[in-house]
Amino acid sequence: MFKVLVSDPISDLGIQQLMDAPDVLVEKKTGLAEDELAAIIGEYDALLVRSQTRVTEKILAAGTNLKVVGRAGVGVDNIDLEAATQRGIIVINAPDGNTITTCEHTFAMMMALARHIPQAYAKTVGGVWDRKSFLGVELRNKTLGVMGMGRIGSEVAKRAKAFGMNILAFDPFLTQDRAEKMEVKLASVDDIVRNADFMTVHTPLTPETRHMISRPQFEVMKKGMRIINCARGGIIDEVALVEAIDEGIVAGAAFDVFESEPPQLDHPFLSHPKIIVTPHLGASTVEAQENVAIDVSEEVLHILRNEPFKNAVNMPPVAASVMSRLQPYFSIGEKLGSFAAQSANQAVSEIHIDVAGDLSDIDILPLTRYIVKGVLGHHLGSEVNIVNCMHLAKSRDINVVVTKASKSKGFTNLLTVTLKTQNHEETLVAGTLLNGYGERIVQIDKFPVDMAPEGHVILISHNDKPGIIGRVGTLLGENDVNIASMQVGRKIIGGAAIMILTVDKAVQKEVLSQLTTLPELNRAIEITL
Ligand SMILES: NC(=O)c1ccc[n+]([C@@H]2O[C@H](COP(=O)([O-])OP(=O)(O)OC[C@H]3O[C@@H](n4cnc5c(N)ncnc54)[C@H](O)[C@@H]3O)[C@@H](O)[C@H]2O)c1
Ligand SMILES: O=C(O)CC[C@@H](O)C(=O)O
């Protein structure tokens, strides 16, 4: 039974599928301090948060059973990603579910800012009928600068067009082609600052975007600019903004987010007549909260059940079309890695992965990860997973080298894993998926073989001499080891050979030792797949 802790308020409807899952127990404990959460997290396999819980290194270190942290939302700045990656904890988010909601909030803020809605409301309900102080501006024919044309920025631009606005857009990944398709004008930060009437930011907060609008930008800014931030506090320099409003450069600002949340009571935004604020409500609609909770619950279930998942923040994204081609090879890839690691008898210094066949034209990094996980998993056990395997390999000075080729010896795809040791020994295992037969190992070192990689395998190296197969069979029989299948591979008659036996149960160490005392037999090891 998997235990899932929900530590922030998350829509019940959204997590219903987790609550209904027969193999999952969901517990809700919100408002816990770091120490309280660290004290109990060890019991849980998954943690579900919104933005309130700070998932710190301390909490992740105490989460000895933790496999996944799910963030019901986009931003993961409340989660220590590096600490999670080092521990092999997958961090997933729900990037799509609140896009429209946040875009609509941005629009609500822009319109409220243009027409002074909050200030006018406050006066009206306070008994003052003031029609003079709140002269607004139209959006039509105004220029809107959008910084960050990702999911939310693009939706904002689309709606702004419907309002008759002209759009200047800046995003390092926005091409001229895409800008034309979206009917926006590609611009620089400087163009926007100098020419827009309204400006809205939709970037993540990164070292590069932190204070991307600060004193130097305010100094050249078009007078009367109105600024909206429904992305992350800190993208716009709060202190410089207040100064720019007071100096008459900026006409007003609408902020949903703050550099530090919640802001202190004496934060200048809270009392400034030209600044309107909401308490990080961008994603707060019934629909968005359900969407993100549904998305994140689905992913958590996949991860707990060892099923393929997407949206892992601490792993590079992979297009669905690429994933569907790679996925069938994950299991054989991991088994090849594990087989090679069990077969190598020295510390590994390099994992060489060769992928030949029709997978050679796509990015095979996810498959590489499964193979590396297979190699490291033999020694590191459950500590290693596809999130931390590359990091673990690097931290152990194990070089991962990947090569690709289009020719694959007649197979649709042939995966070859070669482990190199510091004293230049090599262990090679190659495998494939055979139509109608499933996973096969087709080569071990220089020997062509044909075996299904499963269960307990005894791998013997010997000299190709008469009688050896009989002696091995007799010894195993005497020790109650039942042989399910046997294969022998050799390159030349009488030369070096290998014998691969699949047996019904694990073989005792003493039996393997006895095997090595047989004449002409050089090595006998057990490999479990
Ligand atoms: N207020 C809320 O409740 C709320 C809700 C959802 C998302 N958000 C925030 O909104 C922001 C945007 O979310 P999204 O889902 O659109 O993300 P996204 O990843 O789809 O888009 C972000 C875009 O910013 C661009 N970008 C990165 N660095 C940039 C730079 N230096 N200059 C210009 N553009 C840059 C990226 O190329 C990308 O296109 C994020 O910060 C997210 O955390 C806030
Ligand atoms: O309401 C929330 O959980 C925060 C939403 C938002 O900031 C996000 O990053 O998804």
CSV table of C-alpha atoms in Angstrom, one decimal, residues 252-483:
chain,number,residue,atom,x,y,z
A,252,GLY,CA,-0.2,52.1,-11.9
A,253,ALA,CA,0.6,48.5,-11.2
A,254,ALA,CA,-1.4,45.3,-10.6
A,255,PHE,CA,0.4,42.6,-8.7
A,256,ASP,CA,-0.7,39.1,-7.8
A,257,VAL,CA,2.7,38.0,-6.5
A,258,PHE,CA,5.4,39.4,-4.2
A,259,GLU,CA,9.1,39.0,-3.7
A,260,SER,CA,8.3,37.5,-0.3
A,261,GLU,CA,4.9,36.0,0.3
A,262,PRO,CA,2.8,36.9,2.2
A,263,PRO,CA,4.2,40.5,2.2
A,264,GLN,CA,4.8,42.3,5.5
A,265,LEU,CA,2.0,44.5,6.6
A,266,ASP,CA,4.2,47.6,6.0
A,267,HIS,CA,4.9,46.5,2.4
A,268,PRO,CA,4.6,49.7,0.3
A,269,PHE,CA,2.3,48.0,-2.3
A,270,LEU,CA,-0.4,47.5,0.3
A,271,SER,CA,-1.0,51.1,0.9
A,272,HIS,CA,-0.1,52.7,-2.4
A,273,PRO,CA,-3.2,54.3,-4.1
A,274,LYS,CA,-1.9,53.4,-7.6
A,275,ILE,CA,-1.1,49.7,-6.9
A,276,ILE,CA,-3.7,47.0,-6.8
A,277,VAL,CA,-2.9,43.6,-5.3
A,278,THR,CA,-4.3,40.1,-5.0
A,279,PRO,CA,-2.9,37.4,-2.7
A,280,HIS,CA,-1.4,35.1,-5.4
A,281,LEU,CA,-4.8,34.2,-6.7
A,282,GLY,CA,-3.8,33.6,-10.3
A,283,ALA,CA,-4.5,29.9,-10.3
A,284,SER,CA,-7.4,30.1,-7.8
A,285,THR,CA,-10.4,29.0,-9.7
A,286,VAL,CA,-12.5,25.8,-9.2
A,287,GLU,CA,-11.6,24.6,-12.6
A,288,ALA,CA,-7.8,25.2,-12.3
A,289,GLN,CA,-7.6,23.7,-8.9
A,290,GLU,CA,-9.4,20.6,-10.1
A,291,ASN,CA,-7.3,20.4,-13.3
A,292,VAL,CA,-4.0,20.6,-11.6
A,293,ALA,CA,-4.9,18.2,-8.8
A,294,ILE,CA,-6.3,15.7,-11.4
A,295,ASP,CA,-3.1,16.0,-13.5
A,296,VAL,CA,-0.8,15.7,-10.6
A,297,SER,CA,-2.7,12.8,-9.0
A,298,GLU,CA,-2.6,10.9,-12.3
A,299,GLU,CA,1.2,11.3,-12.5
A,300,VAL,CA,1.8,10.4,-8.9
A,301,LEU,CA,-0.2,7.1,-9.5
A,302,HIS,CA,1.9,6.4,-12.6
A,303,ILE,CA,5.2,6.9,-10.7
A,304,LEU,CA,4.1,4.9,-7.6
A,305,ARG,CA,3.1,2.0,-9.9
A,306,ASN,CA,6.2,2.2,-11.9
A,307,GLU,CA,4.4,3.3,-15.0
A,308,PRO,CA,5.6,5.8,-17.6
A,309,PHE,CA,5.0,9.4,-16.7
A,310,LYS,CA,5.5,12.9,-18.1
A,311,ASN,CA,5.9,16.3,-16.6
A,312,ALA,CA,8.9,15.5,-14.3
A,313,VAL,CA,10.5,18.8,-13.5
A,314,ASN,CA,13.9,17.3,-12.6
A,315,MET,CA,14.1,15.4,-15.9
A,316,PRO,CA,14.2,16.9,-19.4
A,317,PRO,CA,10.8,16.8,-21.1
A,318,VAL,CA,10.3,14.3,-24.0
A,319,ALA,CA,7.8,14.7,-26.8
A,320,ALA,CA,5.0,12.1,-26.7
A,321,SER,CA,5.9,10.9,-30.2
A,322,VAL,CA,9.5,10.2,-29.1
A,323,MET,CA,8.4,8.6,-25.9
A,324,SER,CA,6.1,6.2,-27.6
A,325,ARG,CA,9.0,4.9,-29.8
A,326,LEU,CA,11.5,4.6,-26.9
A,327,GLN,CA,9.2,3.2,-24.2
A,328,PRO,CA,9.1,-0.4,-25.5
A,329,TYR,CA,12.9,-0.5,-25.1
A,330,PHE,CA,13.1,0.7,-21.5
A,331,SER,CA,12.7,-2.7,-19.9
A,332,ILE,CA,15.2,-4.5,-22.2
A,333,GLY,CA,17.6,-1.5,-21.8
A,334,GLU,CA,17.5,-1.7,-18.0
A,335,LYS,CA,18.0,-5.5,-18.1
A,336,LEU,CA,21.0,-5.2,-20.4
A,337,GLY,CA,22.5,-2.6,-18.1
A,338,SER,CA,21.9,-4.9,-15.1
A,339,PHE,CA,23.1,-8.0,-16.9
A,340,ALA,CA,26.4,-6.2,-17.9
A,341,ALA,CA,26.9,-4.9,-14.4
A,342,GLN,CA,26.4,-8.3,-12.8
A,343,SER,CA,28.7,-9.9,-15.4
A,344,ALA,CA,31.6,-7.3,-15.1
A,345,ASN,CA,33.9,-8.3,-12.3
A,346,GLN,CA,35.7,-4.9,-11.9
A,347,ALA,CA,34.6,-1.4,-10.9
A,348,VAL,CA,33.1,0.2,-14.0
A,349,SER,CA,34.7,3.4,-15.3
A,350,GLU,CA,32.7,3.8,-18.5
A,351,ILE,CA,29.2,2.8,-19.7
A,352,HIS,CA,29.2,2.8,-23.5
A,353,ILE,CA,25.7,2.6,-25.0
A,354,ASP,CA,25.3,2.0,-28.7
A,355,VAL,CA,21.8,2.2,-30.2
A,356,ALA,CA,21.6,1.0,-33.8
A,357,GLY,CA,18.5,1.0,-35.9
A,358,ASP,CA,15.5,3.3,-36.3
A,359,LEU,CA,15.8,4.8,-32.9
A,360,SER,CA,19.0,6.4,-34.0
A,361,ASP,CA,17.2,9.4,-35.4
A,362,ILE,CA,15.6,10.5,-32.1
A,363,ASP,CA,16.9,11.7,-28.8
A,364,ILE,CA,17.5,8.6,-26.8
A,365,LEU,CA,18.3,10.2,-23.4
A,366,PRO,CA,15.4,8.6,-21.6
A,367,LEU,CA,16.5,5.1,-22.8
A,368,THR,CA,20.0,5.9,-21.8
A,369,ARG,CA,18.8,6.7,-18.3
A,370,TYR,CA,17.1,3.2,-18.0
A,371,ILE,CA,20.3,1.5,-19.1
A,372,VAL,CA,22.4,3.5,-16.7
A,373,LYS,CA,19.9,2.8,-14.0
A,374,GLY,CA,20.2,-0.9,-14.8
A,375,VAL,CA,24.0,-0.7,-14.5
A,376,LEU,CA,24.1,1.2,-11.2
A,377,GLY,CA,21.1,-0.5,-9.7
A,378,HIS,CA,23.1,-3.7,-9.3
A,379,HIS,CA,25.3,-2.0,-6.7
A,380,LEU,CA,23.1,0.8,-5.5
A,381,GLY,CA,19.8,-0.9,-5.3
A,382,SER,CA,16.7,1.1,-4.9
A,383,GLU,CA,18.7,4.3,-4.2
A,384,VAL,CA,19.1,4.7,-8.0
A,385,ASN,CA,16.3,5.6,-10.4
A,386,ILE,CA,15.9,7.3,-13.7
A,387,VAL,CA,16.0,10.7,-12.1
A,388,ASN,CA,19.2,10.5,-10.2
A,389,CYS,CA,21.1,7.8,-12.3
A,390,MET,CA,23.1,10.3,-14.4
A,391,HIS,CA,24.0,12.3,-11.4
A,392,LEU,CA,25.0,9.2,-9.5
A,393,ALA,CA,27.2,8.0,-12.4
A,394,LYS,CA,28.9,11.4,-12.6
A,395,SER,CA,29.5,11.6,-8.9
A,396,ARG,CA,31.2,8.2,-9.2
A,397,ASP,CA,33.3,9.3,-12.1
A,398,ILE,CA,31.6,6.9,-14.4
A,399,ASN,CA,31.6,8.2,-18.0
A,400,VAL,CA,28.4,7.6,-20.0
A,401,VAL,CA,29.1,7.5,-23.7
A,402,VAL,CA,26.3,7.1,-26.2
A,403,THR,CA,26.7,6.3,-29.9
A,404,LYS,CA,24.1,5.8,-32.5
A,405,ALA,CA,24.1,4.0,-35.9
A,406,SER,CA,21.4,3.4,-38.4
A,407,LYS,CA,22.6,-0.2,-39.4
A,408,SER,CA,21.5,-2.8,-36.8
A,409,LYS,CA,22.6,-6.2,-38.0
A,410,GLY,CA,19.1,-7.0,-39.3
A,411,PHE,CA,17.2,-6.0,-36.1
A,412,THR,CA,14.8,-3.1,-36.0
A,413,ASN,CA,16.9,-1.8,-33.1
A,414,LEU,CA,20.0,-3.3,-31.4
A,415,LEU,CA,21.0,-2.0,-28.0
A,416,THR,CA,24.6,-2.7,-27.0
A,417,VAL,CA,25.9,-2.0,-23.6
A,418,THR,CA,29.6,-2.2,-23.0
A,419,LEU,CA,31.1,-1.7,-19.6
A,420,LYS,CA,34.7,-0.7,-19.4
A,421,THR,CA,36.7,-1.0,-16.3
A,422,GLN,CA,39.7,1.0,-15.1
A,423,ASN,CA,42.1,-1.8,-16.2
A,424,HIS,CA,40.5,-1.8,-19.6
A,425,GLU,CA,38.5,-4.9,-19.4
A,426,GLU,CA,35.2,-4.9,-21.3
A,427,THR,CA,31.9,-6.6,-20.8
A,428,LEU,CA,29.4,-6.4,-23.6
A,429,VAL,CA,25.8,-7.4,-23.8
A,430,ALA,CA,23.5,-6.7,-26.7
A,431,GLY,CA,19.7,-7.1,-26.9
A,432,THR,CA,16.6,-6.2,-28.9
A,433,LEU,CA,12.9,-6.6,-29.1
A,434,LEU,CA,12.0,-9.4,-31.5
A,435,ASN,CA,8.7,-9.2,-33.2
A,436,GLY,CA,6.5,-11.9,-31.7
A,437,TYR,CA,9.2,-13.1,-29.2
A,438,GLY,CA,9.7,-10.0,-27.0
A,439,GLU,CA,12.9,-9.1,-25.3
A,440,ARG,CA,16.0,-11.1,-26.3
A,441,ILE,CA,19.7,-10.9,-25.4
A,442,VAL,CA,21.5,-11.6,-28.7
A,443,GLN,CA,25.1,-11.2,-27.8
A,444,ILE,CA,27.3,-11.6,-24.7
A,445,ASP,CA,30.8,-10.4,-25.2
A,446,LYS,CA,31.9,-11.8,-28.6
A,447,PHE,CA,29.4,-14.7,-28.5
A,448,PRO,CA,26.1,-14.6,-30.4
A,449,VAL,CA,23.3,-16.0,-28.2
A,450,ASP,CA,19.5,-15.9,-28.1
A,451,MET,CA,17.9,-15.8,-24.7
A,452,ALA,CA,15.0,-14.2,-22.9
A,453,PRO,CA,16.4,-11.9,-20.2
A,454,GLU,CA,14.4,-13.1,-17.2
A,455,GLY,CA,14.7,-14.9,-13.9
A,456,HIS,CA,17.9,-16.6,-12.7
A,457,VAL,CA,20.7,-17.1,-15.2
A,458,ILE,CA,24.0,-18.9,-14.6
A,459,LEU,CA,26.7,-17.5,-16.9
A,460,ILE,CA,29.6,-19.8,-17.4
A,461,SER,CA,32.9,-19.2,-19.3
A,462,HIS,CA,34.7,-22.3,-20.2
A,463,ASN,CA,36.8,-24.0,-22.9
A,464,ASP,CA,34.9,-25.7,-25.6
A,465,LYS,CA,35.8,-29.3,-24.6
A,466,PRO,CA,33.7,-32.5,-24.7
A,467,GLY,CA,31.9,-33.5,-21.5
A,468,ILE,CA,31.7,-30.1,-19.9
A,469,ILE,CA,28.0,-29.6,-20.5
A,470,GLY,CA,27.2,-33.0,-18.9
A,471,ARG,CA,29.4,-32.3,-15.8
A,472,VAL,CA,27.7,-28.9,-15.3
A,473,GLY,CA,24.2,-30.5,-15.6
A,474,THR,CA,25.1,-33.3,-13.2
A,475,LEU,CA,26.5,-30.9,-10.6
A,476,LEU,CA,23.4,-28.7,-10.7
A,477,GLY,CA,21.1,-31.7,-10.6
A,478,GLU,CA,22.9,-33.0,-7.5
A,479,ASN,CA,22.3,-29.6,-5.9
A,480,ASP,CA,18.6,-29.6,-6.7
A,481,VAL,CA,18.9,-26.8,-9.3
A,482,ASN,CA,16.5,-27.4,-12.2
A,483,ILE,CA,17.7,-26.1,-15.6
